[in-house]
Coordinates of C-alpha atoms in Angstrom, one line a residue:
M285 CA 0.1 0.0 -0.2
T286 CA 1.4 3.6 -1.0
A287 CA 1.8 5.7 1.7
P288 CA -0.4 9.0 2.1
R289 CA 1.4 12.2 0.3
R290 CA 2.5 14.4 3.3
P291 CA 1.2 17.9 3.1
R292 CA 3.4 20.5 1.2
L293 CA 3.8 24.0 3.0
V294 CA 5.8 26.9 2.9
L295 CA 6.8 28.7 5.7
L296 CA 7.2 32.4 5.2
G297 CA 9.7 33.8 7.6
T298 CA 8.7 37.9 8.3
G299 CA 10.9 38.0 11.5
G300 CA 10.0 39.3 14.8
T301 CA 10.4 37.8 18.3
I302 CA 10.1 34.4 17.0
A303 CA 13.3 35.1 14.8
G304 CA 15.0 36.7 17.9
A305 CA 17.9 36.1 20.0
G306 CA 20.0 38.0 22.8
T307 CA 23.5 38.3 23.2
A308 CA 25.4 35.9 25.3
A309 CA 24.9 38.5 28.7
E310 CA 21.1 38.5 27.7
A311 CA 20.8 34.5 27.9
G312 CA 18.0 33.5 29.5
L313 CA 16.0 37.2 29.6
S314 CA 13.4 37.1 27.8
A315 CA 12.7 40.9 27.5
A316 CA 16.6 41.9 26.1
Y317 CA 16.9 40.6 22.8
R318 CA 17.3 41.7 18.9
S319 CA 14.2 40.7 17.1
A320 CA 14.1 39.3 13.5
V321 CA 18.1 37.8 13.7
V322 CA 17.2 34.2 12.7
G323 CA 16.6 32.8 9.3
A324 CA 13.6 30.8 8.4
E325 CA 15.3 27.7 7.4
A326 CA 16.9 27.9 11.1
L327 CA 13.6 28.1 12.6
V328 CA 12.8 24.7 10.7
A329 CA 16.0 23.2 11.5
G330 CA 15.5 24.0 15.2
V331 CA 12.3 22.1 15.3
P332 CA 13.0 18.3 13.9
A333 CA 9.5 17.4 14.7
L334 CA 8.4 19.3 11.8
A335 CA 9.8 16.8 9.3
R336 CA 7.2 14.4 10.5
L337 CA 4.4 16.4 9.9
A338 CA 4.7 18.0 6.4
D339 CA 7.3 18.8 3.5
L340 CA 8.2 21.9 4.5
R341 CA 9.9 24.5 2.5
A342 CA 11.0 28.0 4.3
E343 CA 11.5 31.2 2.4
Q344 CA 12.6 34.4 4.2
L345 CA 10.1 37.1 2.5
L346 CA 11.0 39.6 5.2
Q347 CA 13.2 40.1 7.9
I348 CA 11.9 42.9 10.7
D349 CA 10.1 43.8 13.6
S350 CA 6.6 43.9 13.1
A351 CA 6.3 47.2 14.4
D352 CA 7.8 48.4 11.3
F353 CA 5.1 46.9 9.0
T354 CA 4.0 49.2 6.3
D355 CA 0.8 49.0 4.1
A356 CA 3.2 48.1 1.3
L357 CA 4.9 45.6 3.2
L358 CA 1.4 44.1 4.2
L359 CA 0.3 44.3 0.4
R360 CA 3.5 42.1 -0.6
L361 CA 3.1 39.9 2.1
A362 CA -0.5 39.1 0.7
R363 CA 0.6 38.9 -2.6
R364 CA 3.0 36.4 -1.8
V365 CA 0.7 34.4 -0.1
A366 CA -1.7 34.7 -2.9
E367 CA 0.7 33.6 -5.3
L368 CA 1.9 30.4 -3.1
C369 CA -1.8 29.2 -2.7
A370 CA -2.3 29.4 -6.2
R371 CA 0.6 26.9 -7.1
D372 CA -0.4 23.2 -7.1
D373 CA 2.6 22.1 -5.4
V374 CA 1.6 23.8 -2.1
D375 CA -1.1 22.9 0.2
G376 CA -1.0 25.4 3.1
V377 CA 1.3 28.6 4.2
V378 CA 2.4 29.1 7.7
I379 CA 3.4 32.7 8.3
T380 CA 5.9 33.4 11.5
H381 CA 5.6 37.1 12.4
G382 CA 6.0 39.4 15.1
T383 CA 2.9 39.6 17.5
D384 CA 3.0 43.1 17.7
T385 CA 1.2 43.4 14.2
L386 CA 0.3 40.2 13.8
E387 CA -3.6 40.5 14.3
E388 CA -3.3 43.0 11.4
S389 CA -1.6 41.0 9.1
A390 CA -3.5 38.3 9.8
Y391 CA -6.9 39.8 9.3
F392 CA -5.7 41.5 6.0
L393 CA -4.7 38.2 4.5
H394 CA -8.3 36.9 6.1
L395 CA -10.1 39.9 4.0
T396 CA -7.8 39.4 0.5
V397 CA -6.4 36.6 -0.2
R398 CA -9.0 34.0 -2.0
S399 CA -7.8 30.5 -1.1
A400 CA -9.6 27.8 0.8
K401 CA -6.0 26.5 1.7
P402 CA -4.9 26.8 5.2
I403 CA -3.1 29.7 6.1
V404 CA -1.7 29.8 9.5
L405 CA 0.2 32.7 11.2
T406 CA 2.2 32.2 14.5
G407 CA 4.8 34.3 16.6
A408 CA 6.5 33.9 20.0
M409 CA 6.4 36.2 23.1
R410 CA 9.8 35.1 23.9
P411 CA 13.1 34.8 22.1
A412 CA 14.6 31.4 21.5
T413 CA 17.8 32.2 23.5
A414 CA 15.0 33.0 26.5
L415 CA 14.2 30.4 29.2
A416 CA 11.3 28.5 28.3
A417 CA 10.8 29.8 24.9
D418 CA 7.8 29.7 23.1
G419 CA 8.5 30.1 19.5
P420 CA 9.3 26.5 18.7
A421 CA 6.3 24.9 20.0
N422 CA 4.2 27.5 18.4
L423 CA 5.7 26.7 15.3
L424 CA 5.2 22.9 15.8
H425 CA 1.5 23.9 16.5
A426 CA 1.1 26.0 13.7
V427 CA 2.3 23.8 11.0
A428 CA 0.4 20.7 12.6
V429 CA -2.6 23.3 11.9
A430 CA -2.0 24.1 8.8
A431 CA -1.3 20.3 7.7
H432 CA -4.4 18.9 8.7
P433 CA -7.2 18.6 6.5
S434 CA -9.8 20.1 8.9
A435 CA -8.1 23.5 8.5
A436 CA -9.0 24.3 4.9
G437 CA -11.5 26.6 4.2
R438 CA -11.7 28.2 7.8
G439 CA -10.3 31.4 6.9
V440 CA -7.0 32.9 8.1
L441 CA -5.3 31.3 11.6
V442 CA -3.7 32.4 14.1
V443 CA -2.0 29.8 16.5
M444 CA -0.8 30.7 19.8
N445 CA -0.4 29.1 22.9
E446 CA -2.0 26.2 21.7
E447 CA -5.1 28.1 20.9
I448 CA -6.4 28.4 17.1
H449 CA -8.0 31.9 16.5
S450 CA -9.6 33.4 13.7
A451 CA -7.8 36.4 12.2
R452 CA -11.2 37.9 12.4
D453 CA -11.5 38.1 16.1
V454 CA -7.8 37.7 17.7
S455 CA -6.1 40.4 19.3
K456 CA -2.8 40.8 21.2
V457 CA -4.3 41.7 24.8
H458 CA -1.1 41.3 27.0
A459 CA 2.5 42.7 26.4
A460 CA 4.7 40.0 27.9
R461 CA 2.9 36.7 29.2
L462 CA 2.5 33.7 26.8
D463 CA -1.3 33.7 26.6
A464 CA -1.0 37.1 25.0
F465 CA -3.4 36.5 22.5
A466 CA -7.0 36.0 22.9
S467 CA -10.6 36.3 20.8
P468 CA -13.5 38.2 22.5
H469 CA -15.7 35.3 21.3
G470 CA -13.6 32.8 22.0
P471 CA -11.2 30.6 20.5
L472 CA -12.0 28.4 17.1
G473 CA -10.6 25.3 18.5
L474 CA -7.5 23.8 20.5
V475 CA -4.2 22.2 19.7
A476 CA -4.3 18.8 21.5
Q477 CA -2.2 15.6 20.9
G478 CA -0.7 17.3 18.0
A479 CA -3.7 17.9 16.0
P480 CA -6.3 20.6 15.9
R481 CA -9.8 20.2 17.3
W482 CA -12.5 22.5 16.4
Y483 CA -15.1 24.1 18.8
R484 CA -16.4 27.0 16.7
A485 CA -17.2 27.9 13.4
L486 CA -16.5 31.5 11.8
T487 CA -20.4 32.7 10.1
R488 CA -18.6 36.0 8.5
P489 CA -16.9 36.1 5.1
H490 CA -13.5 35.8 4.4
T491 CA -11.0 34.4 1.8
T492 CA -13.1 32.8 -1.2
G493 CA -16.2 34.6 -0.1
S494 CA -14.6 38.1 0.3
A495 CA -15.7 40.8 -1.7
F496 CA -11.7 42.3 -1.7
D497 CA -8.8 40.9 -3.8
I498 CA -5.4 41.2 -3.4
G499 CA -4.7 40.8 -6.8
A500 CA -6.9 43.8 -7.7
L501 CA -5.1 46.1 -4.9
D502 CA -2.1 48.3 -6.1
A503 CA -2.0 50.7 -3.2
L504 CA -4.5 51.1 0.2
P505 CA -6.0 54.5 0.4
L506 CA -4.8 56.2 3.5
V507 CA -6.8 55.9 6.9
G508 CA -5.8 57.6 10.3
V509 CA -6.6 56.0 13.6
V510 CA -7.0 58.5 16.5
A511 CA -7.2 57.0 20.2
S512 CA -9.4 59.3 22.6
H513 CA -8.6 60.7 26.0
G514 CA -9.1 63.4 28.0
N515 CA -8.7 67.0 26.6
M516 CA -8.6 65.7 23.0
R517 CA -7.4 68.2 20.3
A518 CA -9.1 68.6 17.0
E519 CA -5.7 69.4 15.3
I520 CA -4.8 65.8 15.1
Y521 CA -7.9 64.8 12.7
D522 CA -6.6 68.2 10.6
A523 CA -3.5 66.6 10.5
W524 CA -4.2 63.5 9.1
L525 CA -6.6 65.2 6.6
A526 CA -3.3 67.2 5.7
L527 CA -1.6 64.2 5.0
G528 CA -4.1 62.7 2.7
A529 CA -6.2 60.7 4.7
R530 CA -9.7 59.8 3.2
A531 CA -10.9 58.2 6.5
I532 CA -10.3 58.2 10.5
V533 CA -11.2 55.5 12.7
H534 CA -12.4 57.4 16.1
A535 CA -11.0 54.8 18.8
G536 CA -13.9 56.4 21.1
F537 CA -14.7 56.2 24.8
G538 CA -16.9 53.1 25.7
G539 CA -19.4 52.6 22.7
G540 CA -17.2 55.1 20.7
T541 CA -18.0 58.6 22.1
V542 CA -17.5 61.3 20.3
P543 CA -17.0 64.2 23.0
E544 CA -19.3 67.2 22.3
Y545 CA -16.5 69.6 21.9
L546 CA -15.2 67.2 18.9
K547 CA -18.8 67.4 17.0
A548 CA -18.3 70.3 15.2
P549 CA -14.5 70.0 13.8
L550 CA -15.6 66.6 12.9
A551 CA -18.8 67.7 10.8
S552 CA -15.9 70.1 8.8
L553 CA -13.9 67.0 8.0
R554 CA -17.3 65.0 6.8
A555 CA -18.1 68.2 4.6
R556 CA -14.8 68.1 3.2
G557 CA -15.4 64.6 2.2
V558 CA -13.3 62.7 5.0
L559 CA -15.0 59.4 6.7
L560 CA -15.2 59.4 10.3
V561 CA -15.5 55.5 11.4
R562 CA -16.6 55.2 15.2
A563 CA -14.7 52.4 17.0
S564 CA -14.1 51.9 20.5
R565 CA -11.2 51.6 22.9
A566 CA -12.3 49.0 24.8
A567 CA -10.9 45.5 24.0
A568 CA -14.0 44.4 23.2
G569 CA -18.0 45.2 22.8
V570 CA -20.6 45.7 19.9
L571 CA -21.2 49.5 18.8
V572 CA -24.8 50.0 17.7
R573 CA -25.8 52.8 15.3
N574 CA -27.1 55.9 16.2
A575 CA -27.3 54.7 19.6
N576 CA -24.5 56.9 21.3
A577 CA -24.4 59.3 18.4
D578 CA -26.8 60.4 15.3
D579 CA -24.5 58.6 12.8
D580 CA -27.2 58.9 10.6
A581 CA -27.4 62.7 10.4
H582 CA -23.4 62.7 10.6
G583 CA -22.8 60.4 8.0
W584 CA -20.5 58.6 10.0
V585 CA -20.0 54.7 10.5
V586 CA -19.4 52.4 13.3
T587 CA -17.8 49.1 13.5
D588 CA -19.8 46.7 15.0
D589 CA -17.2 44.8 17.0
Q590 CA -13.9 45.1 15.3
N591 CA -11.3 47.1 16.9
A592 CA -9.4 50.2 15.6
P593 CA -6.4 48.5 14.0
R594 CA -8.7 46.1 12.1
A595 CA -11.4 48.7 11.2
R596 CA -8.3 50.9 9.9
L597 CA -8.1 48.0 7.3
L598 CA -11.5 47.2 6.4
T599 CA -12.4 50.9 6.1
A600 CA -9.1 51.2 3.8
L601 CA -10.6 48.0 1.6
A602 CA -14.3 49.4 1.7
L603 CA -12.9 52.7 0.2
T604 CA -11.6 50.7 -2.9
H605 CA -15.1 49.6 -3.6
T606 CA -16.9 53.0 -2.5
Q607 CA -17.1 56.7 -1.0
D608 CA -20.8 56.3 0.7
P609 CA -21.1 55.9 4.1
L610 CA -23.7 53.6 4.3
A611 CA -22.4 51.2 1.7
V612 CA -19.2 51.5 3.8
Q613 CA -21.5 50.5 7.0
Q614 CA -23.0 47.4 5.3
I615 CA -19.5 46.3 5.0
F616 CA -18.7 46.4 8.4
D617 CA -21.9 44.9 9.1
C618 CA -21.3 42.2 6.7
Y619 CA -17.6 41.5 7.7

């Protein structure tokens, strides 16, 4: 009997803490290290058990701290993932990524790469030279998920700390702990005994069901984000307008509150064609249209349950299709 063919996966390295290392003086420390110094091939070589799971080819796409991701680099990542997923000799893609912007890259791929093949992102909270480094286990689990047939068609996934999260929901919620990633609706599943176990399914459109396609995107419209705090200044919004922003995500208090003293300046921005998208600076929760503000009268959009970083990306993608705030609202309600 012929043995079943092993899944053929590509590991795309982009840098981050999982590719970080400390000096001899920093050995054993988890906070003192240099990010993005270990290559993708070395990451694979450091986890021999990967060879039992898949035929894994390593490719170094980027070697950066994820804080250095720009929209141009994000587009480059999405194009390469789409190219790999279109190949007959590739069954899935695993991406090693810094944790600071991992959720943003994952969400963008979730919306723009039209493939049902598994696409899994992972990273690490500690560099390889730290005591109890988490990168090797996270990489092993990410490959195990990407190699499993049940992972297909579930959208882009994030595997960290033995949990499998949807790119639509997951956020980094702690600066240092190993359980730094969480989803407000819970993970889709867990990695147990080296294989995924699923407990939740995603109902919102993604990948093959998305209206957005990386193949049709040359650049993203500029969208700014302003975080709320006491004693805010309207000049911050004006600065985004001066830079050419076509929309601004207002990460408001609680339910996306806009202070009374900002309503007139923001109305002026809307009159000049800048779309305002109301999000919350809180970690979770649904924003209800016209409940906290008269969104219909102002021509504003609310983000449903999306946080400000993901709202920025969805707004930018929406603007490649429409300028109408009600149509943008429908996109947020859908995705």
